[in-house]
Amino acid sequence: MRTLRLAALTLSLGTLATTGCLLLSGQFVVTYALPDPLTLVAGSTPTGVGVDLNTISEYGDHKDDLKRVDDLALIGDFHNGTGGAANVEAWLVPSATLGLTVTQVMQQGVLLWGPLGIAANATEHVDWNRSSGLFKGRQALIDEVKGDGHFALYLRTSSTLNLTMTKGAVIAVIAAAK
Amino acid sequence: MKRLLWGALAVLVLGTGTARAGSIGVGFFGGASVPVLQDDQDDGSIYGVRIPVKLVPLITVEPYYASAQLGDKTFDIAPGITVTREGSEVYSYGVNGMLTVGGPLNFYPFVGMGVAKYERSGQEDTFTSFQGGVGLAIHPLPKLGLDLRAELQAAASDGGTARKLLNITLGASYALFSLP
């Protein structure tokens, strides 16, 4: 009987101590709107944009306490204005260098997301839920969010010259604890 | 810390098996599940089943299974850009230990631990969960119990963070076997 009471007390105190540490944590959503519209150009010069999460207050407020990245998304509406199908990919360049060629992006960057197939003269809406299934380089973005939060995002299309992205954004759910 | 908790729980469960008999029942519960400091989820619902086992005075051990559906959350990112993330389905199971006394009306604290699995499109995480709370039980009939509980469940991830839920539930349990 005494052992049982001791075990119950140990369990209670242990649980409270453990959950006490965990209580001072939370999940916070960081959103970064991309330039709108964003024109994707085929050929040797992909479209690149700089992303600096440090300009977002939710990120700055919790960056020092950031422990984990729980969820990621790259959302937007992708319109293919040509008569042929196209594929879109997003590449992440950790150095945040802009103006790179396709070859340089592929050498210095990581395939982050895609390919997203878009039919001729069609628009594909990629929401948060759909975006989750398109990620290829999730760890690269996690590393950036947990790192300096500054990187370049390149959008690359297969062949079309008339493709635009509107309402684009990068989203991260970060877990922070004191 | 986890090893210590599992050890204490094992002693508690194994110890009750050799102690004086009490009752074994089955209970069902449902209610609201409210995310705490989880900006990417909204309020939802929870339901589940419990097996209250009372083999010694004051202590009830209760294996449980619960399923919660959290609500979708919508964000306004910029003018004209709105996005919605679906809420997670949370499946959890484990064991609670409660300090209970007899009588038609009683107020009891409880703690427990188990496993919580969060699932939604593109995301599937399994955590060790710790929970604690208080309950208020009434027994309108000797074998029937009705209870109201408030529980804070912390699903611990690596790095010292947790996804937390405040569960407010109403439940009913029936003692299937009562032994002297």
CSV table of C-alpha atoms in Angstrom, one decimal:
chain,number,residue,atom,x,y,z
A,1,MET,CA,0.0,0.0,0.0
A,2,ARG,CA,2.8,2.4,0.9
A,3,THR,CA,4.6,1.5,-2.4
A,4,LEU,CA,1.4,2.3,-4.3
A,5,ARG,CA,1.0,5.7,-2.6
A,6,LEU,CA,4.7,6.5,-3.3
A,7,ALA,CA,4.3,5.5,-6.9
A,8,ALA,CA,1.2,7.6,-7.3
A,9,LEU,CA,3.0,10.6,-5.7
A,10,THR,CA,6.1,10.1,-7.9
A,11,LEU,CA,3.9,9.8,-11.0
A,12,SER,CA,2.0,13.0,-10.0
A,13,LEU,CA,5.1,15.0,-9.3
A,14,GLY,CA,6.9,13.7,-12.3
A,15,THR,CA,4.1,14.5,-14.6
A,16,LEU,CA,3.6,18.0,-13.2
A,17,ALA,CA,7.3,18.7,-13.4
A,18,THR,CA,7.5,17.5,-17.0
A,19,THR,CA,4.4,19.3,-18.2
A,20,GLY,CA,5.5,22.4,-16.3
A,21,CYS,CA,8.5,22.8,-18.6
A,22,LEU,CA,6.3,22.1,-21.6
A,23,LEU,CA,3.7,24.6,-20.6
A,24,LEU,CA,5.9,27.5,-21.5
A,25,SER,CA,5.9,26.6,-25.2
A,26,GLY,CA,3.7,27.2,-28.2
A,27,GLN,CA,3.2,27.1,-31.9
A,28,PHE,CA,3.3,30.3,-33.8
A,29,VAL,CA,2.5,31.0,-37.5
A,30,VAL,CA,4.9,33.0,-39.5
A,31,THR,CA,3.7,34.2,-42.9
A,32,TYR,CA,5.7,36.0,-45.6
A,33,ALA,CA,3.9,37.4,-48.6
A,34,LEU,CA,5.7,37.2,-51.9
A,35,PRO,CA,5.7,40.0,-54.6
A,36,ASP,CA,2.4,39.9,-56.4
A,37,PRO,CA,2.2,39.2,-59.2
A,38,LEU,CA,5.4,37.2,-59.8
A,39,THR,CA,6.2,36.5,-63.4
A,40,LEU,CA,8.0,33.3,-64.2
A,41,VAL,CA,10.4,33.4,-67.1
A,42,ALA,CA,11.7,30.2,-68.8
A,43,GLY,CA,15.1,29.8,-70.1
A,44,SER,CA,18.5,30.6,-68.5
A,45,THR,CA,17.2,33.2,-66.0
A,46,PRO,CA,14.7,31.9,-63.4
A,47,THR,CA,12.6,34.2,-61.2
A,48,GLY,CA,14.2,34.8,-57.9
A,49,VAL,CA,12.9,36.7,-54.8
A,50,GLY,CA,14.6,37.4,-51.5
A,51,VAL,CA,12.8,36.1,-48.4
A,52,ASP,CA,13.8,37.6,-45.1
A,53,LEU,CA,11.8,36.2,-42.3
A,54,ASN,CA,13.4,38.7,-39.8
A,55,THR,CA,11.0,41.3,-41.2
A,56,ILE,CA,8.1,39.4,-39.8
A,57,SER,CA,7.3,40.2,-36.1
A,58,GLU,CA,6.1,36.7,-35.2
A,59,TYR,CA,9.5,35.3,-36.3
A,60,GLY,CA,11.5,38.0,-34.6
A,61,ASP,CA,9.6,37.7,-31.4
A,62,HIS,CA,10.2,33.9,-31.1
A,63,LYS,CA,13.5,33.4,-33.0
A,64,ASP,CA,15.6,33.2,-29.9
A,65,ASP,CA,13.3,30.6,-28.4
A,66,LEU,CA,12.8,28.6,-31.6
A,67,LYS,CA,13.1,24.9,-31.0
A,68,ARG,CA,11.3,23.2,-33.9
A,69,VAL,CA,9.6,23.9,-37.2
A,70,ASP,CA,6.2,22.1,-37.2
A,71,ASP,CA,4.7,22.9,-40.5
A,72,LEU,CA,5.6,24.6,-43.8
A,73,ALA,CA,3.8,25.8,-46.9
A,74,LEU,CA,4.3,27.7,-50.2
A,75,ILE,CA,1.0,28.8,-51.5
A,76,GLY,CA,-0.2,30.8,-54.5
A,77,ASP,CA,-2.3,30.8,-57.7
A,78,PHE,CA,-0.3,29.8,-60.7
A,79,HIS,CA,-1.6,30.8,-64.1
A,80,ASN,CA,-0.3,29.3,-67.3
A,81,GLY,CA,-1.2,31.7,-70.1
A,82,THR,CA,0.3,29.7,-72.9
A,83,GLY,CA,-1.1,26.9,-75.2
A,84,GLY,CA,1.1,24.2,-73.7
A,85,ALA,CA,1.3,22.5,-70.3
A,86,ALA,CA,4.0,23.6,-67.9
A,87,ASN,CA,5.7,22.5,-64.7
A,88,VAL,CA,6.7,24.8,-61.9
A,89,GLU,CA,9.4,24.2,-59.3
A,90,ALA,CA,10.5,26.2,-56.4
A,91,TRP,CA,14.2,26.2,-55.4
A,92,LEU,CA,15.8,27.5,-52.2
A,93,VAL,CA,19.2,29.2,-52.3
A,94,PRO,CA,20.5,29.5,-48.7
A,95,SER,CA,23.0,32.3,-49.5
A,96,ALA,CA,20.0,34.5,-50.6
A,97,THR,CA,21.9,35.4,-53.8
A,98,LEU,CA,19.7,36.8,-56.5
A,99,GLY,CA,20.2,37.0,-60.3
A,100,LEU,CA,21.5,33.4,-60.6
A,101,THR,CA,21.2,31.4,-63.7
A,102,VAL,CA,19.4,28.1,-63.8
A,103,THR,CA,22.7,26.2,-63.6
A,104,GLN,CA,23.8,28.3,-60.6
A,105,VAL,CA,20.5,27.8,-58.8
A,106,MET,CA,20.7,24.0,-59.3
A,107,GLN,CA,24.3,24.1,-58.1
A,108,GLN,CA,23.8,26.3,-55.1
A,109,GLY,CA,20.2,25.6,-54.2
A,110,VAL,CA,17.9,22.8,-53.2
A,111,LEU,CA,14.7,21.7,-54.9
A,112,LEU,CA,12.2,22.9,-52.3
A,113,TRP,CA,8.8,22.3,-53.9
A,114,GLY,CA,7.2,20.8,-57.0
A,115,PRO,CA,6.9,20.1,-59.8
A,116,LEU,CA,3.4,21.4,-60.1
A,117,GLY,CA,1.8,20.6,-63.4
A,118,ILE,CA,-0.4,23.3,-65.0
A,119,ALA,CA,-2.5,22.7,-68.1
A,120,ALA,CA,-2.6,25.1,-71.0
A,121,ASN,CA,-4.4,28.4,-70.2
A,122,ALA,CA,-5.3,27.1,-66.7
A,123,THR,CA,-4.8,28.3,-63.1
A,124,GLU,CA,-3.8,26.0,-60.3
A,125,HIS,CA,-4.7,27.1,-56.8
A,126,VAL,CA,-2.2,25.8,-54.3
A,127,ASP,CA,-3.5,26.1,-50.7
A,128,TRP,CA,-1.8,25.1,-47.5
A,129,ASN,CA,-3.1,21.5,-47.5
A,130,ARG,CA,-2.1,20.9,-51.2
A,131,SER,CA,1.2,22.6,-50.7
A,132,SER,CA,2.2,20.1,-48.0
A,133,GLY,CA,2.2,17.3,-50.6
A,134,LEU,CA,4.5,19.2,-53.0
A,135,PHE,CA,7.4,19.7,-50.7
A,136,LYS,CA,10.6,18.0,-51.6
A,137,GLY,CA,13.2,19.9,-49.7
A,138,ARG,CA,11.4,20.4,-46.4
A,139,GLN,CA,14.6,20.1,-44.4
A,140,ALA,CA,16.3,22.9,-46.3
A,141,LEU,CA,13.5,25.3,-45.4
A,142,ILE,CA,13.5,24.1,-41.8
A,143,ASP,CA,17.3,24.7,-41.7
A,144,GLU,CA,16.7,28.3,-43.0
A,145,VAL,CA,13.9,29.0,-40.5
A,146,LYS,CA,16.1,27.7,-37.7
A,147,GLY,CA,19.1,29.5,-39.1
A,148,ASP,CA,19.3,33.2,-40.2
A,149,GLY,CA,15.8,33.3,-41.7
A,150,HIS,CA,17.2,34.9,-44.9
A,151,PHE,CA,17.2,33.0,-48.2
A,152,ALA,CA,16.3,33.3,-51.9
A,153,LEU,CA,13.4,31.5,-53.5
A,154,TYR,CA,13.6,30.8,-57.2
A,155,LEU,CA,10.6,29.8,-59.3
A,156,ARG,CA,11.5,27.8,-62.4
A,157,THR,CA,9.2,26.7,-65.1
A,158,SER,CA,9.8,24.1,-67.8
A,159,SER,CA,9.1,25.8,-71.1
A,160,THR,CA,6.4,28.4,-71.0
A,161,LEU,CA,7.1,32.1,-71.2
A,162,ASN,CA,3.8,33.3,-69.9
A,163,LEU,CA,3.2,32.1,-66.4
A,164,THR,CA,2.4,34.2,-63.4
A,165,MET,CA,2.1,33.5,-59.7
A,166,THR,CA,-0.3,35.6,-57.7
A,167,LYS,CA,-1.3,35.6,-54.0
A,168,GLY,CA,2.0,33.8,-53.2
A,169,ALA,CA,3.3,33.3,-49.7
A,170,VAL,CA,5.7,31.3,-47.6
A,171,ILE,CA,4.3,30.0,-44.3
A,172,ALA,CA,6.0,28.3,-41.4
A,173,VAL,CA,4.7,27.1,-38.1
A,174,ILE,CA,7.4,27.4,-35.5
A,175,ALA,CA,7.5,25.9,-32.0
A,176,ALA,CA,9.1,28.0,-29.4
A,177,ALA,CA,9.8,27.4,-25.7
A,178,LYS,CA,11.3,29.5,-22.9
B,1,MET,CA,12.2,11.8,-16.8
B,2,LYS,CA,10.1,9.7,-19.1
B,3,ARG,CA,11.8,6.5,-17.8
B,4,LEU,CA,10.9,7.6,-14.2
B,5,LEU,CA,7.3,8.2,-15.2
B,6,TRP,CA,6.9,4.9,-17.0
B,7,GLY,CA,8.5,3.1,-14.0
B,8,ALA,CA,6.2,4.8,-11.5
B,9,LEU,CA,3.2,3.9,-13.7
B,10,ALA,CA,4.3,0.3,-14.0
B,11,VAL,CA,4.6,0.0,-10.2
B,12,LEU,CA,1.1,1.6,-9.9
B,13,VAL,CA,-0.5,-0.7,-12.3
B,14,LEU,CA,1.2,-3.9,-11.2
B,15,GLY,CA,0.7,-3.1,-7.6
B,16,THR,CA,-3.0,-2.7,-7.9
B,17,GLY,CA,-3.2,-6.2,-9.4
B,18,THR,CA,-2.1,-7.7,-6.1
B,19,ALA,CA,-4.1,-5.5,-3.9
B,20,ARG,CA,-7.7,-5.6,-2.7
B,21,ALA,CA,-10.4,-5.9,-5.2
B,22,GLY,CA,-12.8,-3.1,-6.2
B,23,SER,CA,-14.5,-2.6,-9.6
B,24,ILE,CA,-13.9,-2.5,-13.3
B,25,GLY,CA,-16.1,-0.5,-15.5
B,26,VAL,CA,-16.4,1.1,-18.9
B,27,GLY,CA,-17.1,4.7,-19.7
B,28,PHE,CA,-17.7,7.0,-22.6
B,29,PHE,CA,-17.0,10.7,-22.8
B,30,GLY,CA,-17.2,13.7,-25.2
B,31,GLY,CA,-16.7,17.4,-25.2
B,32,ALA,CA,-14.7,20.3,-26.4
B,33,SER,CA,-11.0,20.3,-27.2
B,34,VAL,CA,-9.4,23.7,-27.1
B,35,PRO,CA,-5.8,24.3,-28.5
B,36,VAL,CA,-3.6,26.2,-26.0
B,37,LEU,CA,-0.9,28.4,-27.6
B,38,GLN,CA,-1.4,26.6,-30.9
B,39,ASP,CA,-1.9,29.3,-33.5
B,40,ASP,CA,-2.4,26.9,-36.4
B,41,GLN,CA,-5.4,25.0,-34.9
B,42,ASP,CA,-8.9,26.1,-33.8
B,43,ASP,CA,-11.3,24.7,-31.3
B,44,GLY,CA,-12.7,21.3,-31.9
B,45,SER,CA,-14.4,18.3,-30.3
B,46,ILE,CA,-13.2,15.1,-28.5
B,47,TYR,CA,-14.8,11.8,-27.7
B,48,GLY,CA,-13.5,8.5,-26.3
B,49,VAL,CA,-13.7,5.6,-24.1
B,50,ARG,CA,-12.2,4.8,-20.6
B,51,ILE,CA,-11.8,1.7,-18.6
B,52,PRO,CA,-11.8,2.7,-14.9
B,53,VAL,CA,-10.2,0.0,-12.7
B,54,LYS,CA,-10.4,0.5,-9.0
B,55,LEU,CA,-8.6,-2.2,-7.1
B,56,VAL,CA,-7.4,-0.3,-4.0
B,57,PRO,CA,-9.0,2.5,-2.0
B,58,LEU,CA,-8.4,6.0,-3.2
B,59,ILE,CA,-6.7,5.1,-6.4
B,60,THR,CA,-8.3,4.4,-9.8
B,61,VAL,CA,-6.3,3.5,-12.8
B,62,GLU,CA,-7.9,4.3,-16.1
B,63,PRO,CA,-6.7,3.3,-19.6
B,64,TYR,CA,-8.3,5.5,-22.2
B,65,TYR,CA,-8.6,6.1,-25.9
B,66,ALA,CA,-9.7,9.4,-27.3
B,67,SER,CA,-10.1,11.0,-30.7
B,68,ALA,CA,-10.2,14.7,-31.2
B,69,GLN,CA,-11.0,16.7,-34.4
B,70,LEU,CA,-9.5,20.2,-34.1
B,71,GLY,CA,-11.0,23.1,-36.1
B,72,ASP,CA,-9.6,24.7,-39.3
B,73,LYS,CA,-7.7,27.9,-38.9
B,74,THR,CA,-7.9,30.8,-41.4
B,75,PHE,CA,-5.1,33.4,-41.8
B,76,ASP,CA,-5.2,36.8,-43.6
B,77,ILE,CA,-1.6,37.0,-44.9
B,78,ALA,CA,-1.9,40.2,-46.9
B,79,PRO,CA,-4.7,42.1,-48.6
B,80,GLY,CA,-6.4,39.6,-50.9
B,81,ILE,CA,-4.4,36.6,-49.6
B,82,THR,CA,-6.3,34.3,-47.2
B,83,VAL,CA,-5.3,30.8,-46.4
B,84,THR,CA,-6.9,28.0,-44.3
B,85,ARG,CA,-5.1,25.2,-42.7
B,86,GLU,CA,-7.1,22.2,-41.7
B,87,GLY,CA,-7.2,21.2,-38.1
B,88,SER,CA,-5.5,18.1,-36.9
B,89,GLU,CA,-7.1,14.8,-36.0
B,90,VAL,CA,-5.6,13.8,-32.7
B,91,TYR,CA,-5.7,10.2,-31.6
B,92,SER,CA,-4.5,9.5,-28.1
B,93,TYR,CA,-4.3,6.6,-25.7
B,94,GLY,CA,-2.7,5.9,-22.4
B,95,VAL,CA,-3.4,5.6,-18.7
B,96,ASN,CA,-4.6,8.0,-16.1
B,97,GLY,CA,-4.2,7.6,-12.3
B,98,MET,CA,-6.9,9.3,-10.1
B,99,LEU,CA,-7.2,9.9,-6.4
B,100,THR,CA,-10.8,9.0,-5.9
B,101,VAL,CA,-13.0,8.6,-2.8
B,102,GLY,CA,-16.3,6.9,-2.6
B,103,GLY,CA,-19.7,8.5,-2.1
B,104,PRO,CA,-22.4,10.0,-4.3
B,105,LEU,CA,-20.4,13.1,-5.1
B,106,ASN,CA,-16.6,13.5,-5.3
B,107,PHE,CA,-14.0,15.8,-6.6
B,108,TYR,CA,-10.8,14.2,-7.8
B,109,PRO,CA,-7.4,15.2,-9.3
B,110,PHE,CA,-5.8,13.0,-11.9
B,111,VAL,CA,-2.6,12.7,-13.9
B,112,GLY,CA,-1.5,10.4,-16.7
B,113,MET,CA,0.6,9.8,-19.7
B,114,GLY,CA,0.3,8.1,-23.0
B,115,VAL,CA,0.7,8.7,-26.8
B,116,ALA,CA,-0.8,11.4,-28.9
B,117,LYS,CA,-0.8,11.3,-32.7
B,118,TYR,CA,-1.5,14.5,-34.7
B,119,GLU,CA,-2.5,14.0,-38.3
B,120,ARG,CA,-3.5,16.3,-41.2
B,121,SER,CA,-2.6,16.8,-44.8
B,122,GLY,CA,1.2,16.5,-45.1
B,123,GLN,CA,1.8,16.3,-41.4
B,124,GLU,CA,1.9,13.3,-39.1
B,125,ASP,CA,3.5,13.5,-35.7
B,126,THR,CA,3.5,11.1,-32.8
B,127,PHE,CA,4.3,12.4,-29.3
B,128,THR,CA,4.5,11.2,-25.7
B,129,SER,CA,1.7,13.0,-23.9
B,130,PHE,CA,1.3,14.1,-20.3
B,131,GLN,CA,-1.9,15.1,-18.9
B,132,GLY,CA,-3.5,16.2,-15.7
B,133,GLY,CA,-6.6,17.8,-14.4
B,134,VAL,CA,-9.6,17.7,-12.1
B,135,GLY,CA,-12.9,16.0,-12.3
B,136,LEU,CA,-16.2,16.1,-10.5
B,137,ALA,CA,-18.2,12.9,-10.3
B,138,ILE,CA,-21.7,12.0,-9.2
B,139,HIS,CA,-23.1,8.6,-8.7
B,140,PRO,CA,-26.9,8.7,-9.1
B,141,LEU,CA,-26.9,4.9,-9.0
B,142,PRO,CA,-24.4,2.6,-7.2
B,143,LYS,CA,-22.9,1.4,-10.5
B,144,LEU,CA,-23.4,4.5,-12.6
B,145,GLY,CA,-21.1,7.5,-12.6
B,146,LEU,CA,-21.4,10.8,-14.4
B,147,ASP,CA,-18.4,13.1,-14.5
B,148,LEU,CA,-17.3,16.5,-15.7
B,149,ARG,CA,-13.5,16.9,-16.3
B,150,ALA,CA,-11.1,19.6,-17.2
B,151,GLU,CA,-7.8,18.2,-18.5
B,152,LEU,CA,-4.7,19.8,-19.9
B,153,GLN,CA,-2.9,17.5,-22.3
B,154,ALA,CA,0.7,18.3,-23.3
B,155,ALA,CA,2.0,16.3,-26.3
B,156,ALA,CA,5.7,16.7,-25.9
B,157,SER,CA,8.0,17.0,-28.9
B,158,ASP,CA,11.7,17.0,-29.1
B,159,GLY,CA,13.3,20.3,-28.2
B,160,GLY,CA,11.2,20.9,-25.1
B,161,THR,CA,8.1,22.1,-26.9
B,162,ALA,CA,4.6,20.6,-26.7
B,163,ARG,CA,1.2,20.8,-28.4
B,164,LYS,CA,-1.3,21.5,-25.7
B,165,LEU,CA,-5.0,20.9,-25.5
B,166,LEU,CA,-7.5,21.9,-22.9
B,167,ASN,CA,-10.2,19.2,-22.9
B,168,ILE,CA,-13.5,19.8,-21.2
B,169,THR,CA,-15.6,16.6,-21.2
B,170,LEU,CA,-18.7,15.1,-19.9
B,171,GLY,CA,-18.7,11.3,-19.3
B,172,ALA,CA,-20.7,8.4,-18.1
B,173,SER,CA,-19.3,5.2,-16.7
B,174,TYR,CA,-20.8,1.9,-15.6
B,175,ALA,CA,-19.2,-0.6,-13.2
B,176,LEU,CA,-19.3,-3.9,-15.0
B,177,PHE,CA,-17.7,-5.9,-12.2
B,178,SER,CA,-17.9,-4.9,-8.6
B,179,LEU,CA,-16.0,-7.1,-6.1
B,180,PRO,CA,-16.2,-6.8,-2.4
